[in-house]
Short mmCIF file of C-alpha atoms in Angstrom, two decimals:
data_model
loop_
_atom_site.label_atom_id
_atom_site.label_comp_id
_atom_site.label_asym_id
_atom_site.label_seq_id
_atom_site.Cartn_x
_atom_site.Cartn_y
_atom_site.Cartn_z
CA MET G 1 -0.11 -0.05 0.06
CA THR G 2 1.55 3.20 -1.08
CA THR G 3 0.88 6.38 1.50
CA GLU G 4 0.28 9.70 -0.31
CA PRO G 5 3.09 12.02 0.73
CA GLU G 6 2.20 14.78 3.54
CA LEU G 7 3.35 17.65 1.83
CA THR G 8 3.68 19.04 -2.02
CA ILE G 9 6.19 21.42 -3.03
CA HIS G 10 5.59 23.17 -6.35
CA LEU G 11 8.51 24.74 -7.73
CA ASN G 12 7.31 26.29 -11.14
CA GLY G 13 5.16 29.21 -11.13
CA ARG G 14 4.63 30.80 -7.66
CA PHE G 15 6.64 28.90 -4.84
CA ARG G 16 4.37 27.08 -2.57
CA ILE G 17 3.71 23.88 -0.39
CA ASP G 18 0.29 22.03 -0.20
CA THR G 19 -0.69 19.36 2.18
CA ARG G 20 -2.45 16.21 0.86
CA THR G 21 -5.83 17.76 1.66
CA GLY G 22 -5.16 20.86 -0.41
CA ALA G 23 -4.25 23.26 2.49
CA GLU G 24 -1.22 25.71 1.64
CA VAL G 25 1.41 26.06 4.35
CA THR G 26 3.86 28.23 2.54
CA PRO G 27 5.98 30.16 4.98
CA VAL G 28 5.69 33.85 4.67
CA GLY G 29 9.06 34.69 4.67
CA ARG G 30 11.28 35.41 1.61
CA LYS G 31 14.37 33.67 3.08
CA ALA G 32 12.24 30.74 4.34
CA GLN G 33 11.00 30.00 1.16
CA GLY G 34 14.37 30.42 -0.65
CA LEU G 35 15.55 27.88 1.86
CA LEU G 36 12.96 25.19 1.52
CA ALA G 37 13.35 25.61 -2.52
CA LEU G 38 17.18 25.35 -2.16
CA LEU G 39 16.46 21.83 -0.15
CA ALA G 40 13.63 20.60 -2.62
CA THR G 41 15.85 21.16 -5.71
CA GLU G 42 18.52 18.97 -4.46
CA PRO G 43 18.69 14.83 -5.30
CA ASN G 44 18.57 13.85 -1.70
CA PHE G 45 16.86 16.98 -0.36
CA THR G 46 19.90 17.74 1.77
CA ARG G 47 22.25 20.51 2.07
CA THR G 48 25.11 21.36 4.63
CA ARG G 49 24.29 24.31 7.03
CA THR G 50 27.67 26.24 5.52
CA TRP G 51 26.32 26.01 1.80
CA LEU G 52 22.64 27.07 2.88
CA GLN G 53 24.21 29.89 4.65
CA ASP G 54 26.47 31.20 2.05
CA LYS G 55 23.50 31.02 -0.57
CA LEU G 56 21.19 32.98 1.72
CA TRP G 57 22.81 35.42 3.70
CA ASP G 58 25.95 38.25 3.62
CA GLY G 59 28.38 38.98 6.27
CA ASP G 60 30.27 37.08 8.69
CA SER G 61 29.76 33.45 9.52
CA LYS G 62 28.33 33.96 12.94
CA SER G 63 25.70 36.44 11.92
CA SER G 64 24.76 33.83 8.90
CA GLN G 65 24.44 30.80 11.28
CA ALA G 66 22.19 32.78 13.84
CA ASN G 67 19.95 33.96 10.90
CA LEU G 68 19.86 30.31 9.70
CA ARG G 69 18.73 29.05 13.08
CA GLN G 70 15.93 31.75 13.02
CA THR G 71 14.62 31.18 9.94
CA LEU G 72 14.36 27.19 10.86
CA ARG G 73 12.61 28.23 13.86
CA THR G 74 10.15 30.46 11.80
CA ILE G 75 9.43 27.25 9.17
CA ARG G 76 8.93 24.93 11.76
CA ARG G 77 6.85 27.02 13.74
CA SER G 78 4.62 28.20 10.97
CA SER G 79 3.29 24.50 10.34
CA ASP G 80 2.89 21.23 12.20
CA SER G 81 3.45 19.65 8.78
CA LEU G 82 6.80 21.84 7.99
CA ASP G 83 8.06 21.03 11.49
CA ALA G 84 7.64 17.25 10.83
CA VAL G 85 9.38 16.92 7.36
CA ILE G 86 12.50 19.20 8.47
CA VAL G 87 15.12 16.88 9.09
CA SER G 88 18.70 18.72 10.78
CA ASP G 89 21.93 17.91 12.85
CA ARG G 90 24.75 20.26 13.29
CA VAL G 91 25.86 19.33 9.94
CA ASN G 92 23.17 19.37 7.56
CA ILE G 93 19.69 20.50 6.88
CA GLY G 94 17.23 18.37 4.65
CA LEU G 95 13.57 17.32 4.02
CA ASP G 96 12.19 13.77 4.98
CA SER G 97 11.78 12.40 1.29
CA SER G 98 9.33 10.00 2.45
CA ARG G 99 6.81 12.80 3.51
CA VAL G 100 7.61 15.36 0.51
CA VAL G 101 7.08 15.41 -2.99
CA VAL G 102 8.53 18.00 -5.46
CA ARG G 103 6.81 19.00 -8.54
CA ASP G 104 8.72 20.68 -11.01
CA ALA G 105 6.95 20.38 -14.39
CA GLU G 106 7.74 22.93 -16.73
CA GLU G 107 4.68 24.76 -17.81
CA SER G 108 5.05 27.19 -20.67
CA ASP G 109 3.31 30.07 -18.78
CA ALA G 110 5.38 29.76 -15.76
CA ASP G 111 8.56 30.32 -14.46
CA PHE G 112 10.74 28.49 -12.24
CA LEU G 113 10.04 29.92 -8.96
CA GLU G 114 8.17 32.96 -10.22
CA GLY G 115 8.72 36.16 -8.22
CA LEU G 116 10.82 34.76 -5.51
CA ASP G 117 13.04 37.63 -4.84
CA VAL G 118 15.68 37.02 -1.93
CA ASP G 119 17.94 39.67 -1.41
CA SER G 120 21.00 37.71 -1.54
CA PRO G 121 23.45 37.86 -4.63
CA GLU G 122 24.64 34.16 -4.09
CA PHE G 123 20.70 33.04 -4.23
CA ASN G 124 20.31 35.26 -7.32
CA ASP G 125 23.33 33.59 -9.00
CA TRP G 126 21.91 29.93 -8.02
CA LEU G 127 18.13 31.16 -9.25
CA THR G 128 19.69 32.44 -12.77
CA THR G 129 21.76 29.02 -13.13
CA MET G 130 18.67 27.02 -12.45
CA ARG G 131 16.51 29.10 -14.54
CA SER G 132 18.85 28.66 -17.43
CA ARG G 133 19.34 24.82 -17.10
CA ARG G 134 15.33 24.68 -17.57
CA GLN G 135 14.82 26.66 -20.47
CA ARG G 136 13.34 24.62 -23.35
CA PRO G 137 13.46 24.98 -26.87
CA ALA G 138 10.92 27.46 -28.42
CA HIS G 139 8.90 25.29 -30.62
CA GLU G 140 8.04 23.32 -27.37
CA THR G 141 7.17 26.40 -25.11
CA GLY G 142 5.93 28.98 -27.40
CA ALA G 143 8.49 31.30 -26.17
CA LEU G 144 10.69 33.74 -27.88
CA PRO G 145 13.54 31.59 -29.57
CA ILE G 146 16.93 32.36 -27.96
CA SER G 147 18.12 33.29 -31.37
CA ALA G 148 15.52 35.90 -31.86
CA PRO G 149 16.15 39.40 -33.35
CA ARG G 150 17.60 41.61 -30.57
CA ALA G 151 14.63 43.98 -30.60
CA ALA G 152 11.87 41.50 -30.19
CA ALA G 153 13.97 39.62 -27.79
CA ARG G 154 14.24 43.13 -25.49
CA SER G 155 10.50 43.23 -26.01
CA LEU G 156 10.30 40.36 -23.34
CA GLN G 157 13.32 40.86 -21.48
CA ARG G 158 13.25 44.59 -20.10
CA ALA G 159 13.46 48.17 -21.08
CA GLN G 160 16.76 49.36 -21.30
CA ARG G 161 18.24 50.15 -17.97
CA GLN G 162 18.91 53.73 -16.84
CA ILE G 163 20.83 55.68 -14.04
CA VAL G 164 20.59 59.20 -13.69
CA LEU G 165 23.86 61.16 -12.98
CA THR G 166 23.57 64.55 -10.71
CA LEU G 167 26.24 67.10 -9.91
CA VAL G 168 25.83 68.92 -6.59
CA SER G 169 28.03 71.84 -7.61
CA PRO G 170 27.58 74.14 -10.36
CA ALA G 171 28.62 72.77 -13.56
CA ARG G 172 31.25 75.57 -14.37
CA SER G 173 32.70 75.87 -11.31
CA PRO G 174 36.08 74.18 -10.14
CA LEU G 175 34.05 71.43 -8.12
CA GLY G 176 31.67 71.16 -10.68
CA MET G 177 34.15 70.03 -13.10
CA VAL G 178 35.52 67.41 -10.89
CA GLU G 179 32.38 66.27 -10.69
CA LYS G 180 31.84 66.08 -14.23
CA GLN G 181 34.78 64.34 -14.94
CA PHE G 182 34.09 61.62 -12.47
CA CYS G 183 30.81 61.21 -13.90
CA ASP G 184 32.39 60.80 -17.46
CA HIS G 185 34.38 57.88 -16.05
CA LEU G 186 31.40 56.50 -14.14
CA ALA G 187 29.10 56.69 -16.97
CA LYS G 188 31.64 55.08 -19.61
CA SER G 189 32.79 52.22 -16.97
CA LEU G 190 28.61 51.46 -16.50
CA ARG G 191 28.11 51.51 -20.33
CA GLU G 192 30.95 49.10 -20.94
CA THR G 193 29.83 46.67 -18.50
CA PHE G 194 26.20 46.44 -19.90
CA ASP G 195 23.36 47.95 -21.66
CA ILE G 196 22.28 50.95 -20.00
CA ASP G 197 21.57 54.73 -20.26
CA ALA G 198 23.77 56.56 -18.13
CA HIS G 199 23.13 60.30 -18.49
CA LEU G 200 23.49 63.86 -16.77
CA ALA G 201 20.26 65.23 -15.59
CA ALA G 202 18.66 67.41 -12.54
CA PRO G 203 17.20 64.97 -9.77
CA LEU G 204 13.60 66.40 -10.23
CA THR G 205 13.35 65.31 -13.96
CA ALA G 206 14.42 62.00 -13.10
CA GLU G 207 11.44 59.31 -13.67
CA PRO G 208 10.10 57.13 -10.75
CA GLY G 209 11.86 53.86 -10.25
CA LEU G 210 15.16 55.07 -11.75
CA LEU G 211 18.50 54.95 -9.70
CA ILE G 212 19.95 58.58 -9.28
CA ALA G 213 23.79 59.08 -8.62
CA GLU G 214 24.44 62.10 -6.52
CA VAL G 215 27.87 63.10 -7.08
CA GLU G 216 29.72 65.56 -4.86
CA ALA G 217 33.14 67.28 -4.77
CA PHE G 218 34.64 68.78 -1.90
CA GLY G 219 37.98 70.78 -1.25
CA SER G 220 40.33 69.93 1.47
CA GLY G 221 43.91 71.88 1.21
CA ASP G 222 45.74 70.13 -1.42
CA GLU G 223 43.10 67.45 -1.73
CA ILE G 224 39.81 66.69 -3.07
CA GLY G 225 37.10 64.70 -1.91
CA LEU G 226 34.12 62.97 -3.76
CA ARG G 227 31.03 61.38 -2.25
CA VAL G 228 28.46 59.15 -4.15
CA SER G 229 25.30 58.60 -3.03
CA ILE G 230 22.87 56.34 -5.24
CA ASN G 231 19.49 56.82 -4.33
CA GLU G 232 16.31 55.28 -5.57
CA SER G 233 13.88 58.12 -7.39
CA GLY G 234 10.19 58.38 -6.00
CA THR G 235 11.40 57.05 -2.79
CA GLN G 236 14.51 58.89 -2.30
CA ARG G 237 15.82 55.79 -0.46
CA THR G 238 19.55 55.70 -0.08
CA VAL G 239 20.77 52.33 -1.39
CA TRP G 240 24.54 53.02 -1.52
CA THR G 241 27.24 55.51 -0.55
CA ASP G 242 30.85 56.00 -0.37
CA SER G 243 33.46 58.47 -0.49
CA VAL G 244 37.05 59.50 -0.53
CA ILE G 245 39.45 62.30 -0.09
CA ALA G 246 42.95 62.15 -1.62
CA PRO G 247 45.32 64.25 -3.18
CA GLN G 248 44.79 66.23 -6.67
CA PRO G 249 47.12 64.86 -9.36
CA ALA G 250 50.37 66.64 -10.22
CA SER G 251 49.38 65.98 -13.81
CA GLN G 252 46.47 67.79 -15.56
CA ALA G 253 44.33 65.18 -14.73
CA VAL G 254 41.34 66.71 -12.29
CA ILE G 255 40.82 63.35 -10.49
CA GLY G 256 43.15 60.55 -9.45
CA ILE G 257 43.73 56.68 -9.03
CA ALA G 258 41.76 56.76 -5.62
CA HIS G 259 38.90 58.69 -6.98
CA MET G 260 38.79 56.38 -10.30
CA ALA G 261 38.97 53.61 -7.93
CA LEU G 262 35.66 55.28 -6.02
CA SER G 263 34.13 54.77 -9.58
CA HIS G 264 34.90 51.14 -9.75
CA ARG G 265 33.50 50.73 -6.55
CA ALA G 266 30.40 52.38 -7.73
CA VAL G 267 30.05 50.34 -10.75
CA VAL G 268 30.26 47.19 -8.64
CA ALA G 269 27.20 48.29 -6.48
CA VAL G 270 25.20 49.50 -9.58
CA MET G 271 25.75 45.78 -11.21
CA GLY G 272 24.73 44.20 -8.05
CA MET G 273 21.61 46.01 -7.77
CA MET G 274 20.98 46.09 -11.48
CA SER G 275 21.28 42.37 -11.92
CA ARG G 276 18.78 41.07 -9.53
CA PRO G 277 15.86 39.35 -10.81
CA ALA G 278 12.81 41.55 -10.99
CA ARG G 279 9.52 40.81 -11.21
CA ASN G 280 8.60 42.69 -14.07
CA ARG G 281 11.62 40.99 -16.18
CA ARG G 282 12.32 37.45 -17.27
CA HIS G 283 15.83 36.81 -15.57
CA ASP G 284 16.67 34.05 -18.04
CA LEU G 285 15.94 36.34 -21.24
CA ASP G 286 18.23 39.20 -19.63
CA ALA G 287 21.57 39.05 -21.27
CA ASP G 288 23.21 41.40 -18.66
CA ALA G 289 21.76 39.66 -15.87
CA LEU G 290 23.12 36.25 -16.88
CA ALA G 291 26.56 37.72 -17.86
CA SER G 292 26.70 39.22 -14.74
CA THR G 293 26.09 36.11 -12.75
CA ALA G 294 28.94 34.34 -15.46
CA LEU G 295 31.31 36.95 -14.23
CA ARG G 296 31.09 35.94 -10.78
CA LYS G 297 31.32 32.49 -11.50
CA MET G 298 34.18 32.64 -13.73
CA PHE G 299 36.34 34.38 -10.94
CA THR G 300 35.92 31.79 -8.64
CA MET G 301 38.32 29.70 -10.66
CA ARG G 302 36.34 26.44 -9.89
CA ARG G 303 36.06 24.24 -12.84
CA ARG G 304 32.17 23.57 -12.24
CA ASP G 305 31.74 27.48 -11.86
CA LEU G 306 33.63 27.91 -15.16
CA ASP G 307 31.51 25.44 -16.82
CA GLU G 308 28.48 27.12 -15.80
CA ALA G 309 29.86 30.77 -16.49
CA ARG G 310 30.29 29.47 -20.18
CA MET G 311 26.64 28.46 -20.64
CA LEU G 312 25.54 31.54 -19.13
CA PHE G 313 28.08 33.52 -21.31
CA LEU G 314 26.72 31.76 -24.53
CA LYS G 315 22.97 32.13 -23.45
CA ALA G 316 23.43 35.73 -22.95
CA ARG G 317 25.31 36.13 -26.46
CA GLU G 318 22.34 34.42 -28.36
CA ILE G 319 19.67 36.75 -26.70
CA GLU G 320 22.06 39.83 -27.27
CA ALA G 321 25.04 39.82 -29.96
CA ARG G 322 27.73 41.79 -27.85
CA GLY G 323 31.55 41.75 -28.41
CA LEU G 324 31.92 42.05 -24.91
CA PHE G 325 30.38 38.42 -24.32
CA ASP G 326 32.92 37.47 -26.86
CA ALA G 327 35.76 38.81 -24.74
CA TRP G 328 34.49 37.27 -21.71
CA LEU G 329 34.04 33.83 -23.47
CA ALA G 330 37.79 34.23 -24.73
CA GLN G 331 38.74 35.37 -21.15
CA LEU G 332 37.19 32.21 -19.55
CA GLU G 333 39.11 30.01 -22.02
CA VAL G 334 42.39 31.47 -21.17
CA ILE G 335 41.48 31.01 -17.89
CA ARG G 336 40.64 27.38 -18.17
CA TYR G 337 43.86 26.71 -20.18
CA VAL G 338 45.99 28.28 -17.55
CA GLU G 339 44.63 27.06 -14.57
CA PHE G 340 44.05 23.38 -15.37
CA CYS G 341 47.02 22.66 -17.28
CA ASP G 342 44.63 20.02 -19.51
CA ARG G 343 43.76 21.79 -22.38
CA ASP G 344 45.71 21.90 -26.14
CA LYS G 345 47.12 24.75 -26.59
CA GLU G 346 46.64 25.28 -30.47
CA GLU G 347 43.13 24.06 -30.36
CA THR G 348 42.57 26.83 -27.46
CA ALA G 349 44.19 29.31 -29.45
CA GLU G 350 41.91 28.69 -32.85
CA ALA G 351 38.94 28.98 -30.57
CA VAL G 352 40.09 31.92 -28.81
CA ARG G 353 41.33 33.43 -31.89
CA GLN G 354 37.95 33.95 -33.18
CA LEU G 355 36.28 34.97 -30.38
CA CYS G 356 38.74 37.88 -30.30
CA ALA G 357 38.20 38.69 -33.76
CA ASP G 358 34.30 38.86 -33.19
CA ALA G 359 34.87 41.08 -29.79
CA LEU G 360 36.94 43.65 -31.71
CA ALA G 361 34.64 43.62 -34.67
CA GLY G 362 31.60 44.21 -32.05
CA GLU G 363 33.14 46.62 -29.71
CA PRO G 364 36.45 47.89 -30.84
CA THR G 365 36.78 50.71 -27.91
CA ASN G 366 35.59 48.64 -25.12
CA SER G 367 38.45 48.53 -22.54
CA ASN G 368 36.65 45.01 -21.37
CA VAL G 369 37.22 43.67 -24.68
CA LEU G 370 40.59 45.26 -25.39
CA CYS G 371 42.36 44.01 -22.17
CA SER G 372 40.60 40.35 -22.67
CA VAL G 373 41.92 40.10 -26.24
CA ALA G 374 45.44 41.23 -24.87
CA ASN G 375 45.23 38.68 -22.12
CA ALA G 376 44.66 36.12 -25.04
CA ARG G 377 47.28 36.99 -27.08
CA LEU G 378 50.08 37.08 -24.72
CA ALA G 379 48.77 33.52 -23.12
CA LEU G 380 48.09 31.89 -25.98
CA GLU G 381 49.95 33.11 -28.81
CA ASN G 382 52.90 34.64 -26.85
CA ASP G 383 52.59 37.86 -28.81
CA GLY G 384 53.97 40.27 -25.76
CA ASN G 385 54.00 43.32 -28.29
CA ALA G 386 50.51 42.93 -29.83
CA SER G 387 49.30 42.40 -26.00
CA ARG G 388 50.96 45.37 -24.74
CA GLU G 389 49.39 47.73 -27.58
CA LEU G 390 45.97 46.39 -26.93
CA SER G 391 46.17 46.96 -23.29
CA LYS G 392 47.61 50.42 -23.31
CA ILE G 393 44.50 51.24 -25.62
CA ALA G 394 42.57 49.65 -23.09
CA VAL G 395 44.19 51.96 -20.38
CA THR G 396 43.77 55.11 -22.40
CA ALA G 397 40.20 54.40 -23.29
CA ASN G 398 38.95 53.75 -19.48
CA PRO G 399 41.58 54.47 -16.92
CA SER G 400 39.41 53.44 -14.09
CA ASN G 401 39.35 49.90 -15.55
CA PRO G 402 41.34 47.69 -12.91
CA LEU G 403 41.53 44.84 -15.73
CA ALA G 404 42.76 47.17 -18.14
CA TRP G 405 45.84 48.12 -15.91
CA TRP G 406 46.39 44.43 -15.00
CA ALA G 407 46.53 43.52 -18.61
CA TRP G 408 49.06 46.19 -19.35
CA SER G 409 51.02 45.40 -16.57
CA THR G 410 51.29 41.60 -17.54
CA ALA G 411 52.19 42.81 -21.20
CA LEU G 412 54.93 44.82 -20.10
CA LEU G 413 56.54 42.45 -17.76
CA TYR G 414 56.58 39.86 -20.27
CA THR G 415 58.13 42.53 -22.70
CA GLY G 416 60.64 43.75 -20.30
CA GLU G 417 59.48 46.88 -19.24
CA THR G 418 59.64 45.83 -15.41
CA LYS G 419 59.40 49.21 -13.69
CA THR G 420 56.28 50.43 -15.69
CA ALA G 421 54.86 46.96 -15.13
CA TYR G 422 55.08 47.49 -11.57
CA SER G 423 53.56 50.72 -11.37
CA ALA G 424 51.04 49.41 -13.76
CA ALA G 425 50.20 46.83 -11.18
CA LYS G 426 49.83 48.69 -8.04
CA THR G 427 47.11 50.96 -10.02
CA ALA G 428 45.28 47.73 -10.82
CA GLN G 429 45.50 46.76 -7.18
CA MET G 430 44.16 50.01 -5.99
CA LEU G 431 41.25 50.08 -8.57
CA SER G 432 40.01 46.57 -7.38
CA HIS G 433 40.40 46.76 -3.66
CA ASN G 434 36.62 45.71 -3.60
CA ALA G 435 36.03 43.50 -6.69
CA SER G 436 35.74 39.88 -6.94
CA PHE G 437 38.74 39.33 -9.04
CA ARG G 438 41.08 41.48 -6.40
CA PHE G 439 43.17 38.22 -6.11
CA TRP G 440 44.04 38.89 -9.73
CA SER G 441 45.42 42.15 -9.15
CA GLU G 442 47.14 40.97 -6.29
CA PHE G 443 49.01 38.16 -8.21
CA GLN G 444 49.97 40.46 -10.63
CA LEU G 445 51.44 43.00 -8.28
CA ALA G 446 53.46 40.04 -6.71
CA LEU G 447 55.05 38.96 -9.92
CA ALA G 448 55.82 42.48 -10.92
CA ALA G 449 57.34 43.12 -7.62
CA ALA G 450 59.49 39.96 -7.72
CA VAL G 451 60.73 40.65 -10.96
CA THR G 452 61.89 44.27 -9.71
CA GLY G 453 63.76 42.56 -6.94
CA ARG G 454 61.07 43.30 -3.90
CA MET G 455 60.81 39.66 -2.85
CA GLY G 456 59.21 40.09 0.74
CA GLU G 457 56.66 42.58 -1.13
CA ALA G 458 55.99 39.74 -3.81
CA THR G 459 55.66 37.18 -1.14
CA ALA G 460 53.36 39.37 0.97
CA HIS G 461 50.96 39.84 -2.00
CA LEU G 462 51.30 36.18 -3.29
CA GLU G 463 49.77 35.15 0.38
CA THR G 464 46.97 37.75 0.17
CA SER G 465 45.86 36.54 -3.42
CA ARG G 466 45.82 32.71 -2.10
CA SER G 467 44.05 33.78 0.89
CA LEU G 468 41.23 36.04 -1.41
CA ASN G 469 40.81 32.72 -3.35
CA PRO G 470 42.11 29.39 -2.12
CA GLU G 471 41.33 28.11 -5.70
CA PHE G 472 43.38 30.02 -7.55
CA ARG G 473 46.67 27.92 -8.35
CA PRO G 474 49.23 30.80 -9.60
CA PRO G 475 50.05 32.22 -6.60
CA LEU G 476 50.53 29.14 -4.89
CA ARG G 477 52.78 27.87 -7.98
CA TYR G 478 55.29 30.91 -7.59
CA LEU G 479 55.18 30.69 -3.54
CA ILE G 480 56.80 27.66 -3.88
CA GLY G 481 59.38 29.23 -6.14
CA LEU G 482 60.05 32.27 -3.95
CA TYR G 483 59.99 30.21 -0.72
CA SER G 484 62.55 27.84 -2.46
CA LEU G 485 64.61 30.86 -3.16
CA ALA G 486 64.69 31.80 0.57
CA ARG G 487 65.23 27.93 1.57
CA ASP G 488 62.38 27.89 3.81
CA GLU G 489 61.40 24.18 3.81
CA VAL G 490 58.73 24.74 5.84
CA ALA G 491 56.82 27.29 4.11
CA THR G 492 57.65 25.61 0.39
CA ARG G 493 56.28 22.42 1.74
CA ARG G 494 53.01 23.85 3.06
CA SER G 495 52.62 25.78 -0.29
CA ILE G 496 53.15 22.44 -2.11
CA ASP G 497 50.71 20.63 0.10
CA LEU G 498 47.85 23.72 -0.53
CA LEU G 499 48.57 23.42 -4.30
CA ARG G 500 47.74 19.53 -4.33
CA LYS G 501 44.53 20.20 -2.66
CA VAL G 502 43.48 22.03 -5.97
CA GLU G 503 45.71 20.43 -8.04
CA PRO G 504 45.85 16.63 -7.13
CA ASP G 505 48.15 15.70 -10.02
CA PHE G 506 50.98 18.27 -9.14
CA THR G 507 54.51 17.13 -8.62
CA VAL G 508 57.62 19.13 -7.81
CA ARG G 509 59.21 17.57 -10.83
CA ARG G 510 56.45 18.96 -13.23
CA LEU G 511 57.03 22.14 -12.08
CA VAL G 512 60.75 22.00 -12.30
CA ASP G 513 60.83 20.27 -15.75
CA ASP G 514 57.76 20.47 -17.86
CA GLY G 515 58.15 23.63 -19.99
CA LYS G 516 54.59 23.42 -20.75
CA TYR G 517 53.80 23.94 -17.15
CA PRO G 518 52.21 27.82 -16.61
CA VAL G 519 55.07 29.31 -14.66
CA SER G 520 57.37 30.80 -17.65
CA MET G 521 57.93 34.06 -15.66
CA MET G 522 59.30 32.06 -12.58
CA ARG G 523 61.86 30.17 -15.03
CA THR G 524 62.72 33.32 -17.15
CA ALA G 525 63.40 35.50 -14.25
CA GLY G 526 65.07 33.13 -11.94
CA LEU G 527 62.27 32.96 -9.19
CA VAL G 528 62.88 29.42 -8.06
CA ASP G 529 65.67 27.33 -6.71
CA THR G 530 65.38 24.16 -8.95
CA ASP G 531 68.04 22.10 -6.78
CA PHE G 532 66.38 23.14 -3.62
CA LEU G 533 63.12 21.82 -4.76
CA ARG G 534 64.77 18.66 -6.24
CA GLY G 535 65.95 17.71 -2.85
CA LEU G 536 62.48 18.08 -1.42
CA ASP G 537 60.76 15.58 -4.09
#
């Protein structure tokens, strides 16, 4: 005799939970619904507490643990039926599979977890990935084909994003000129990153529901301060604010690197706000939202995330043909080649060469495109001169883009201009202080420091890089080299052990003797003591 499950969880359309009698027992809170949805999509209905915390809450682990415990209590108290199906211990939380059935039928008129808006970037990334996996061919659903013309696709996905930039000071005043130049940098970076109308206007002319970035400059002796506040028009609610005070550059530039770093932080904030799923927007038909999720996944450097990022970039490109998406795909292939050392260089180079050509044809002045192509030319074709020129153009096109400075530093380092490479790497690090790829700029600064003889500084930046992203292999490889130079056996062995956790097939012999292993700068600049390492093997 088969017993009917006590609860049915519906994932398509509005998230809801029904009892066997038809009574709805869906908890009210969004985080509670998100928690149950995360569990219901797992094959065994179980996840670790740590994984759930990371998906639903930002902040430190203690506050996330407390939030998870409170949400569990709320779910249990909301319904005896829910209390009966939740199984938990100190490590895992799950649902009793004998008492729960999940309905995941893909109805043509309903999105997966339609309208479930949880205030968490990690959850929204997960939701975007899950929706993308479930998207069916147009001939089955009647939905817009993925290869539909751009104008038709946009009619379903969203109106163009907009942000209004406003100046506090009179436009022709000295402080107004500072604000205007800052807004120029901010607007260019926003437009390069996604399809957005960023324009100057008075606050009172902004339509309701738009973001307004208010830029205020102020003087303090020989220093210039900048404050940026992002508000929602209509409600006037402030959603983000930041400021900086820094010396005015000695050159003719009105704003300096510290001010441009503020611009990059504002771009990161706006990206987060505008890439959240919205109730009036099909997130799986939103190319910019898909690409934003893909970028975050790409910079985790984890193989599975890189595979998912590639899928999301491809889907974004099918929705909206942008050179930027081709450039990110090229960058992703370079990362996979360098990180995992298991791809054929010639085959990868051939595929990336076409992506780079399409990217440059589509957006030849986009600094993100230029620096991605520059990196590919260096990593896969050893063309340092082309890489140097492309990345220099990228820096000129948008000096507030940390990836442009990173690419230029890399090219300069490989073409022998080490002092300028070190300076460019310092700039990239300053600009990327709060970026998801800061570990990348820390690694580049470490290389430049090592090549220019700053070994202590290089080691410190390598340790910072690997701490920011333990999955990132290059800093561990170079730490082995630098610690071998210092003949620090304990630190060398520790770095070897850490590398083997993310690169199980790593051997000292491969680092020392395999010319294809990606540590060319270590060899050419003498950043390793091979005899010392052979003695450890």
